[in-house]
Short mmCIF file of C-alpha atoms and ligand atoms in Angstrom, two decimals:
data_model
loop_
_atom_site.label_atom_id
_atom_site.label_comp_id
_atom_site.label_asym_id
_atom_site.label_seq_id
_atom_site.Cartn_x
_atom_site.Cartn_y
_atom_site.Cartn_z
CA UNK A 10 -4.54 -9.43 18.22
CA UNK A 11 -5.50 -6.13 18.01
CA UNK A 12 -9.06 -5.01 18.95
CA UNK A 13 -11.33 -3.22 16.47
CA UNK A 14 -12.91 -0.33 17.99
CA UNK A 15 -16.56 -0.89 17.85
CA UNK A 16 -17.97 0.23 14.50
CA UNK A 17 -14.49 0.22 12.67
CA UNK A 18 -14.77 -3.29 11.02
CA UNK A 19 -11.90 -2.19 8.55
CA UNK A 20 -11.09 -5.16 6.83
CA UNK A 21 -14.82 -5.51 5.93
CA UNK A 22 -15.12 -1.70 4.85
CA UNK A 23 -11.35 -1.68 2.88
CA UNK A 24 -12.46 -4.75 1.22
CA UNK A 25 -15.86 -3.16 0.29
CA UNK A 26 -13.43 0.24 -0.56
CA UNK A 27 -11.37 -1.54 -2.91
CA UNK A 28 -14.28 -2.75 -4.83
CA UNK A 29 -15.59 0.85 -5.64
CA UNK A 30 -11.77 2.15 -5.78
CA UNK A 31 -10.55 -0.07 -8.33
CA UNK A 32 -13.33 0.00 -10.65
CA UNK A 33 -13.29 3.97 -10.55
CA UNK A 34 -9.30 4.02 -11.05
CA UNK A 35 -10.01 1.68 -14.33
CA UNK A 36 -12.69 4.15 -15.42
CA UNK A 37 -10.41 7.37 -14.72
CA UNK A 38 -7.95 5.48 -16.59
CA UNK A 39 -9.79 4.20 -19.61
CA UNK A 40 -8.15 4.74 -23.06
CA UNK A 41 -8.84 1.86 -25.56
CA UNK A 42 -12.79 2.26 -25.31
CA UNK A 43 -14.53 3.56 -28.76
CA UNK A 44 -15.03 7.42 -28.68
CA UNK A 45 -18.90 7.27 -28.16
CA UNK A 46 -18.83 4.76 -25.20
CA UNK A 47 -15.97 7.08 -23.76
CA UNK A 48 -18.41 10.16 -24.23
CA UNK A 49 -21.37 8.86 -22.71
CA UNK A 50 -19.55 6.96 -20.04
CA UNK A 51 -17.38 10.26 -19.12
CA UNK A 52 -20.55 12.46 -19.28
CA UNK A 53 -21.92 9.91 -16.65
CA UNK A 54 -18.73 9.84 -14.41
CA UNK A 55 -19.04 13.61 -14.86
CA UNK A 56 -22.53 13.61 -13.56
CA UNK A 57 -21.52 11.47 -10.52
CA UNK A 58 -18.31 13.34 -9.73
CA UNK A 59 -20.56 16.89 -9.87
CA UNK A 60 -22.75 15.40 -7.43
CA UNK A 61 -19.72 14.36 -5.02
CA UNK A 62 -17.75 16.32 -3.08
CA UNK A 63 -13.80 16.20 -4.02
CA UNK A 64 -10.67 16.57 -1.96
CA UNK A 65 -7.02 16.28 -2.45
CA UNK A 66 -5.10 12.80 -2.62
CA UNK A 67 -1.77 14.08 -3.08
CA UNK A 68 -1.64 16.48 -6.09
CA UNK A 69 -4.56 15.02 -7.36
CA UNK A 70 -8.51 15.84 -6.98
CA UNK A 71 -10.60 12.56 -6.05
CA UNK A 72 -13.89 11.97 -4.65
CA UNK A 73 -14.08 12.79 -0.88
CA UNK A 74 -15.71 9.24 -0.05
CA UNK A 75 -12.57 7.64 -1.68
CA UNK A 76 -9.91 9.03 -0.27
CA UNK A 77 -9.75 7.00 3.22
CA UNK A 78 -9.49 3.53 0.77
CA UNK A 79 -6.53 5.47 -1.49
CA UNK A 80 -4.63 6.07 1.84
CA UNK A 81 -5.03 2.68 3.11
CA UNK A 82 -4.01 1.24 -0.51
CA UNK A 83 -0.56 3.59 0.51
CA UNK A 84 0.10 2.20 4.17
CA UNK A 85 -1.22 -1.45 2.88
CA UNK A 86 1.70 -1.26 0.59
CA UNK A 87 4.20 0.46 2.49
CA UNK A 88 3.56 -1.29 5.92
CA UNK A 89 6.53 -3.99 5.66
CA UNK A 90 8.87 -1.69 4.71
CA UNK A 91 7.61 1.53 6.60
CA UNK A 92 10.53 1.69 9.57
CA UNK A 93 13.53 1.30 6.81
CA UNK A 94 11.78 3.58 4.44
CA UNK A 95 11.81 6.41 7.27
CA UNK A 96 15.69 6.01 8.13
CA UNK A 97 16.34 5.67 4.38
CA UNK A 98 14.22 9.25 3.60
CA UNK A 99 15.14 10.84 6.35
CA UNK A 100 18.74 9.79 7.09
CA UNK A 101 17.56 9.03 10.53
CA UNK A 102 16.03 12.26 11.11
CA UNK A 103 12.70 11.45 11.96
CA UNK A 104 14.18 9.66 15.06
CA UNK A 105 15.48 12.74 16.83
CA UNK A 106 12.15 14.83 15.67
CA UNK A 107 10.44 12.20 17.38
CA UNK A 108 12.62 12.04 20.53
CA UNK A 109 12.14 15.50 21.06
CA UNK A 110 8.35 15.64 20.41
CA UNK A 111 8.40 13.08 23.92
CA UNK A 112 10.85 15.46 25.36
CA UNK A 113 8.36 18.37 24.73
CA UNK A 114 5.61 16.36 26.02
CA UNK A 115 7.48 15.55 29.26
CA UNK A 116 4.63 13.66 30.48
CA UNK A 117 3.69 13.18 34.20
CA UNK A 118 3.65 9.52 35.81
CA UNK A 119 0.92 7.53 35.26
CA UNK A 120 -0.34 9.64 32.20
CA UNK A 121 -2.75 7.55 29.79
CA UNK A 122 -1.92 8.57 25.88
CA UNK A 123 -4.09 8.07 23.08
CA UNK A 124 -1.63 7.57 20.34
CA UNK A 125 -3.75 7.96 17.16
CA UNK A 126 -2.50 6.93 13.43
CA UNK A 127 -0.12 5.19 15.88
CA UNK A 128 1.62 3.15 12.96
CA UNK A 129 4.32 0.90 13.69
CA UNK A 130 4.59 2.08 17.28
CA UNK A 131 7.42 5.01 17.31
CA UNK A 132 5.66 7.22 19.50
CA UNK A 133 4.28 4.73 21.80
CA UNK A 134 7.40 2.94 22.20
CA UNK A 135 9.24 6.50 23.37
CA UNK A 136 6.81 7.22 25.25
CA UNK A 137 6.96 4.01 27.39
CA UNK A 138 10.90 4.16 27.44
CA UNK A 139 10.52 8.12 28.51
CA UNK A 140 7.87 6.85 31.41
CA UNK A 141 10.28 4.02 32.39
CA UNK A 142 13.78 5.37 32.23
CA UNK A 143 12.89 9.43 33.41
CA UNK A 144 9.99 8.86 35.30
CA UNK A 145 10.41 5.18 37.07
CA UNK A 146 6.56 5.05 36.51
CA UNK A 147 4.95 1.60 35.53
CA UNK A 148 1.40 2.67 35.57
CA UNK A 149 1.20 4.73 32.69
CA UNK A 150 -0.30 3.23 29.67
CA UNK A 151 -0.75 3.72 25.40
CA UNK A 152 -3.54 2.88 23.24
CA UNK A 153 -2.68 3.07 19.61
CA UNK A 154 -5.10 3.47 17.46
CA UNK A 155 -4.47 3.10 13.54
CA UNK A 156 -7.10 2.81 10.70
CA UNK A 157 -5.02 0.12 8.77
CA UNK A 158 -4.49 -3.28 10.40
CA UNK A 159 -1.12 -3.68 8.27
CA UNK A 160 0.58 -0.94 9.98
CA UNK A 161 -0.81 -2.33 13.29
CA UNK A 162 -0.01 -5.57 12.59
CA UNK A 163 4.01 -4.41 12.05
CA UNK A 164 3.77 -2.79 15.23
CA UNK A 165 2.39 -5.08 17.17
CA UNK A 166 5.23 -7.68 15.88
CA UNK A 167 7.47 -5.01 16.93
CA UNK A 168 6.17 -5.45 20.86
CA UNK A 169 5.37 -8.97 20.70
CA UNK A 170 6.91 -10.52 23.44
CA UNK A 171 7.98 -7.05 25.54
CA UNK A 172 7.30 -6.36 28.98
CA UNK A 173 4.97 -3.38 27.75
CA UNK A 174 2.28 -5.79 26.38
CA UNK A 175 2.73 -8.66 29.13
CA UNK A 176 2.09 -5.77 31.72
CA UNK A 177 -0.85 -4.70 29.55
CA UNK A 178 0.62 -1.22 29.01
CA UNK A 179 0.07 -1.23 25.38
CA UNK A 180 -3.10 -1.75 23.43
CA UNK A 181 -3.55 -1.67 19.69
CA UNK A 182 -7.23 -1.15 17.95
CA UNK A 183 -8.06 -0.68 14.36
CA UNK A 184 -10.03 2.88 14.51
CA UNK A 185 -10.71 5.90 12.12
CA UNK A 186 -8.89 9.09 14.39
CA UNK A 187 -12.20 10.91 12.60
CA UNK A 188 -14.23 9.32 14.55
CA UNK A 189 -12.88 7.24 17.56
CA UNK A 190 -16.05 5.45 18.12
CA UNK A 191 -15.71 3.44 21.56
CA UNK A 192 -13.44 5.82 23.13
CA UNK A 193 -14.94 7.70 26.16
CA UNK A 194 -15.12 11.64 26.52
CA UNK A 195 -13.21 13.27 28.87
CA UNK A 196 -10.86 9.95 29.09
CA UNK A 197 -7.25 10.41 27.83
CA UNK A 198 -4.22 12.51 29.18
CA UNK A 199 -2.51 12.79 26.26
CA UNK A 200 -3.65 12.72 22.69
CA UNK A 201 -0.76 12.33 20.16
CA UNK A 202 -1.06 12.16 16.25
CA UNK A 203 2.53 11.81 14.22
CA UNK A 204 2.99 12.27 10.74
CA UNK A 205 -0.81 10.72 10.70
CA UNK A 206 -3.26 14.01 10.18
CA UNK A 207 -2.29 15.00 6.81
CA UNK A 208 -3.55 11.56 5.44
CA UNK A 209 -6.92 12.25 7.13
CA UNK A 210 -9.77 13.20 5.17
CA UNK A 211 -10.51 15.70 6.94
CA UNK A 212 -8.20 16.81 9.49
CA UNK A 213 -10.76 18.98 11.54
CA UNK A 214 -12.79 16.09 12.48
CA UNK A 215 -9.53 14.31 14.04
CA UNK A 216 -8.99 17.80 16.29
CA UNK A 217 -12.71 17.98 17.01
CA UNK A 218 -12.47 14.20 18.47
CA UNK A 219 -9.31 14.85 20.05
CA UNK A 220 -10.64 17.53 22.11
CA UNK A 221 -13.58 15.15 23.10
CA UNK A 222 -11.82 12.28 24.47
CA UNK A 223 -8.97 14.50 26.40
CA UNK A 224 -9.88 15.13 30.15
CA UNK A 225 -9.99 18.85 30.98
CA UNK A 226 -6.33 20.04 31.43
CA UNK A 227 -5.10 17.29 28.82
CA UNK A 228 -2.61 18.15 26.03
CA UNK A 229 -3.22 17.25 22.14
CA UNK A 230 0.27 17.07 20.37
CA UNK A 231 1.10 16.81 16.74
CA UNK A 232 4.18 15.50 14.96
CA UNK A 233 3.87 16.69 11.17
CA UNK A 234 5.73 17.66 7.71
CA UNK A 235 5.05 21.43 7.38
CA UNK A 236 6.19 24.38 5.23
CA UNK A 237 10.11 25.31 4.79
CA UNK A 238 10.16 29.11 4.55
CA UNK A 239 13.74 29.66 4.03
CA UNK A 240 13.87 30.01 0.02
CA UNK A 241 17.02 28.39 -0.60
CA UNK A 242 16.42 25.42 1.75
CA UNK A 243 13.01 25.16 0.51
CA UNK A 244 14.23 24.86 -3.06
CA UNK A 245 16.56 22.38 -2.08
CA UNK A 246 14.14 20.51 -0.04
CA UNK A 247 11.84 20.64 -3.26
CA UNK A 248 14.35 18.86 -5.11
CA UNK A 249 15.29 16.40 -2.54
CA UNK A 250 11.31 15.73 -2.09
CA UNK A 251 10.31 15.22 -5.62
CA UNK A 252 13.41 13.78 -7.31
CA UNK A 253 14.96 11.75 -4.38
CA UNK A 254 12.23 10.62 -2.15
CA UNK A 255 10.02 8.47 -5.11
CA UNK A 256 13.62 7.01 -6.14
CA UNK A 257 14.25 5.60 -2.85
CA UNK A 258 10.86 4.63 -2.73
CA UNK A 259 11.07 2.59 -5.73
CA UNK A 260 14.53 1.26 -5.26
CA UNK A 261 13.70 0.19 -1.46
CA UNK A 262 9.69 -0.79 -1.65
CA UNK A 263 9.43 -1.03 -5.26
CA UNK A 264 6.72 1.54 -4.87
CA UNK A 265 7.77 5.08 -6.41
CA UNK A 266 3.66 5.94 -6.54
CA UNK A 267 3.02 5.41 -2.94
CA UNK A 268 6.04 7.73 -1.98
CA UNK A 269 5.25 10.67 -4.74
CA UNK A 270 1.76 10.49 -3.07
CA UNK A 271 3.78 11.06 0.31
CA UNK A 272 5.65 14.04 -0.58
CA UNK A 273 2.62 15.63 -2.73
CA UNK A 274 0.13 15.44 0.46
CA UNK A 275 3.30 17.13 2.42
CA UNK A 276 2.58 20.06 0.06
CA UNK A 277 -0.69 19.89 0.39
CA UNK A 278 -0.75 20.48 4.48
CA UNK A 279 -1.72 23.61 5.61
CA UNK A 280 1.25 25.80 6.88
CA UNK A 281 1.97 26.01 10.66
CA UNK A 282 0.00 29.24 11.51
CA UNK A 283 -2.92 27.84 9.51
CA UNK A 284 -2.92 24.47 11.17
CA UNK A 285 -2.43 26.36 14.63
CA UNK A 286 -5.62 28.16 13.67
CA UNK A 287 -7.50 25.29 13.33
CA UNK A 288 -6.26 23.21 16.52
CA UNK A 289 -7.79 26.87 17.96
CA UNK A 290 -11.15 26.35 16.35
CA UNK A 291 -11.30 22.85 17.76
CA UNK A 292 -11.52 24.45 21.07
CA UNK A 293 -7.67 23.91 22.41
CA UNK A 294 -5.78 26.91 23.88
CA UNK A 295 -2.29 27.26 22.33
CA UNK A 296 0.88 28.95 24.45
CA UNK A 297 2.10 31.68 22.02
CA UNK A 298 1.75 30.70 18.06
CA UNK A 299 1.40 27.01 19.34
CA UNK A 300 3.94 25.07 17.34
CA UNK A 301 8.28 24.67 17.15
CA UNK A 302 9.91 24.41 13.83
CA UNK A 303 12.16 21.36 13.43
CA UNK A 304 15.08 21.42 11.26
CA UNK A 305 14.06 24.66 9.05
CA UNK A 306 10.24 23.51 9.65
CA UNK A 307 10.53 20.56 7.26
CA UNK A 308 8.61 19.34 10.52
CA UNK A 309 6.65 21.08 13.40
CA UNK A 310 5.04 19.89 16.82
CA UNK A 311 2.08 21.80 17.39
CA UNK A 312 0.61 21.51 21.01
CA UNK A 313 -2.98 22.62 22.50
CA UNK A 314 -4.32 22.05 25.95
CA UNK A 315 -7.84 21.68 26.55
CA UNK A 316 -8.22 24.03 29.77
C1 SAM B 420 3.19 8.09 8.14
S1 SAM B 420 2.35 7.06 9.09
C2 SAM B 420 2.73 7.48 10.56
C3 SAM B 420 2.67 6.41 11.64
C4 SAM B 420 3.51 7.05 13.05
N1 SAM B 420 2.47 7.52 13.91
C5 SAM B 420 4.87 7.24 12.83
O1 SAM B 420 5.17 8.58 13.02
O2 SAM B 420 5.55 6.36 12.44
C6 SAM B 420 0.74 7.35 8.86
C7 SAM B 420 -0.20 6.77 9.92
O3 SAM B 420 -1.48 7.16 9.84
C8 SAM B 420 -2.77 5.88 9.32
N2 SAM B 420 -3.87 6.56 9.25
C9 SAM B 420 -4.23 7.37 8.19
N3 SAM B 420 -5.77 8.30 8.10
C10 SAM B 420 -5.86 7.39 9.20
C11 SAM B 420 -7.40 8.08 10.12
N4 SAM B 420 -8.48 8.04 9.47
N5 SAM B 420 -7.28 7.39 11.21
C12 SAM B 420 -6.60 6.60 12.06
N6 SAM B 420 -5.00 6.55 11.19
C13 SAM B 420 -4.88 6.74 9.84
C14 SAM B 420 -1.79 5.39 8.57
O4 SAM B 420 -2.38 3.96 8.59
C15 SAM B 420 -0.60 5.11 9.32
O5 SAM B 420 -0.16 4.07 9.69
#
């Protein structure tokens, strides 16, 4: 079983969040209540909302402290179909992006990788295969951290029985990338986050944590959906995203909403230059602009060094 990072008792917290989210959803959706009740209750909700900060969840605004549990709901719902859906939505292109990501990383033998929001282990698996086949290295290791126990369980199932588990070169932990409790400062060589940071409530917190836990000389790498600048391709990509992806989600995973969130969350994430600036703000040094576009900017690799 995966280990929980101390202080990140996700299952209990997740249940607690659900008990907050569900009534909140019902309140937002309430329409059959009497008019006077609605008006008095909605003013109460409005007061509560005014007292709370808001952030985006896809195109919706939600109280900041609820986003984590809403994102958790999405990934709990898609976990069992996650890998299949990635292939279906991208026609397998996500595999090429992840291969490129590892090639650009070109890790040194023996490097310790922390893969945050590691999900079902696509990056971890490629990393260990690269170290094995290219560097003939059997000492490097991966610590895969994800906030969602269901996603981790799917990852763990994938690695079960593999030599990586037997050699203790992979470890799974439940934890929040915004607060990596239990991970020592200056302790890892490479920090990766692939398609995870846009789901975090405050991405800058993840970047600050990456800077903290990396050793001096360590490398931060992020693979994330980004902005397509070429207008014609951008228009085609919009049609595909908003018309086709939610449909695929409905047919394969019986879950249109989660995939609607996915495409909306991509549009809310900062563009390449803004994100590179956030990486520098955390303390990292970037080479030139600090990013490389993949497939016209549908995705981008961002890199920073802790010098
Ligand atoms: C789209 S999946 C990416 C999984 C994997 N990295 C990949 O490339 O296939 C996003 C992952 O981010 C995780 N996640 C979301 N918020 C997180 C947070 N604050 N801390 C850690 N993981 C988080 C989700 O549970 C989910 O597994």
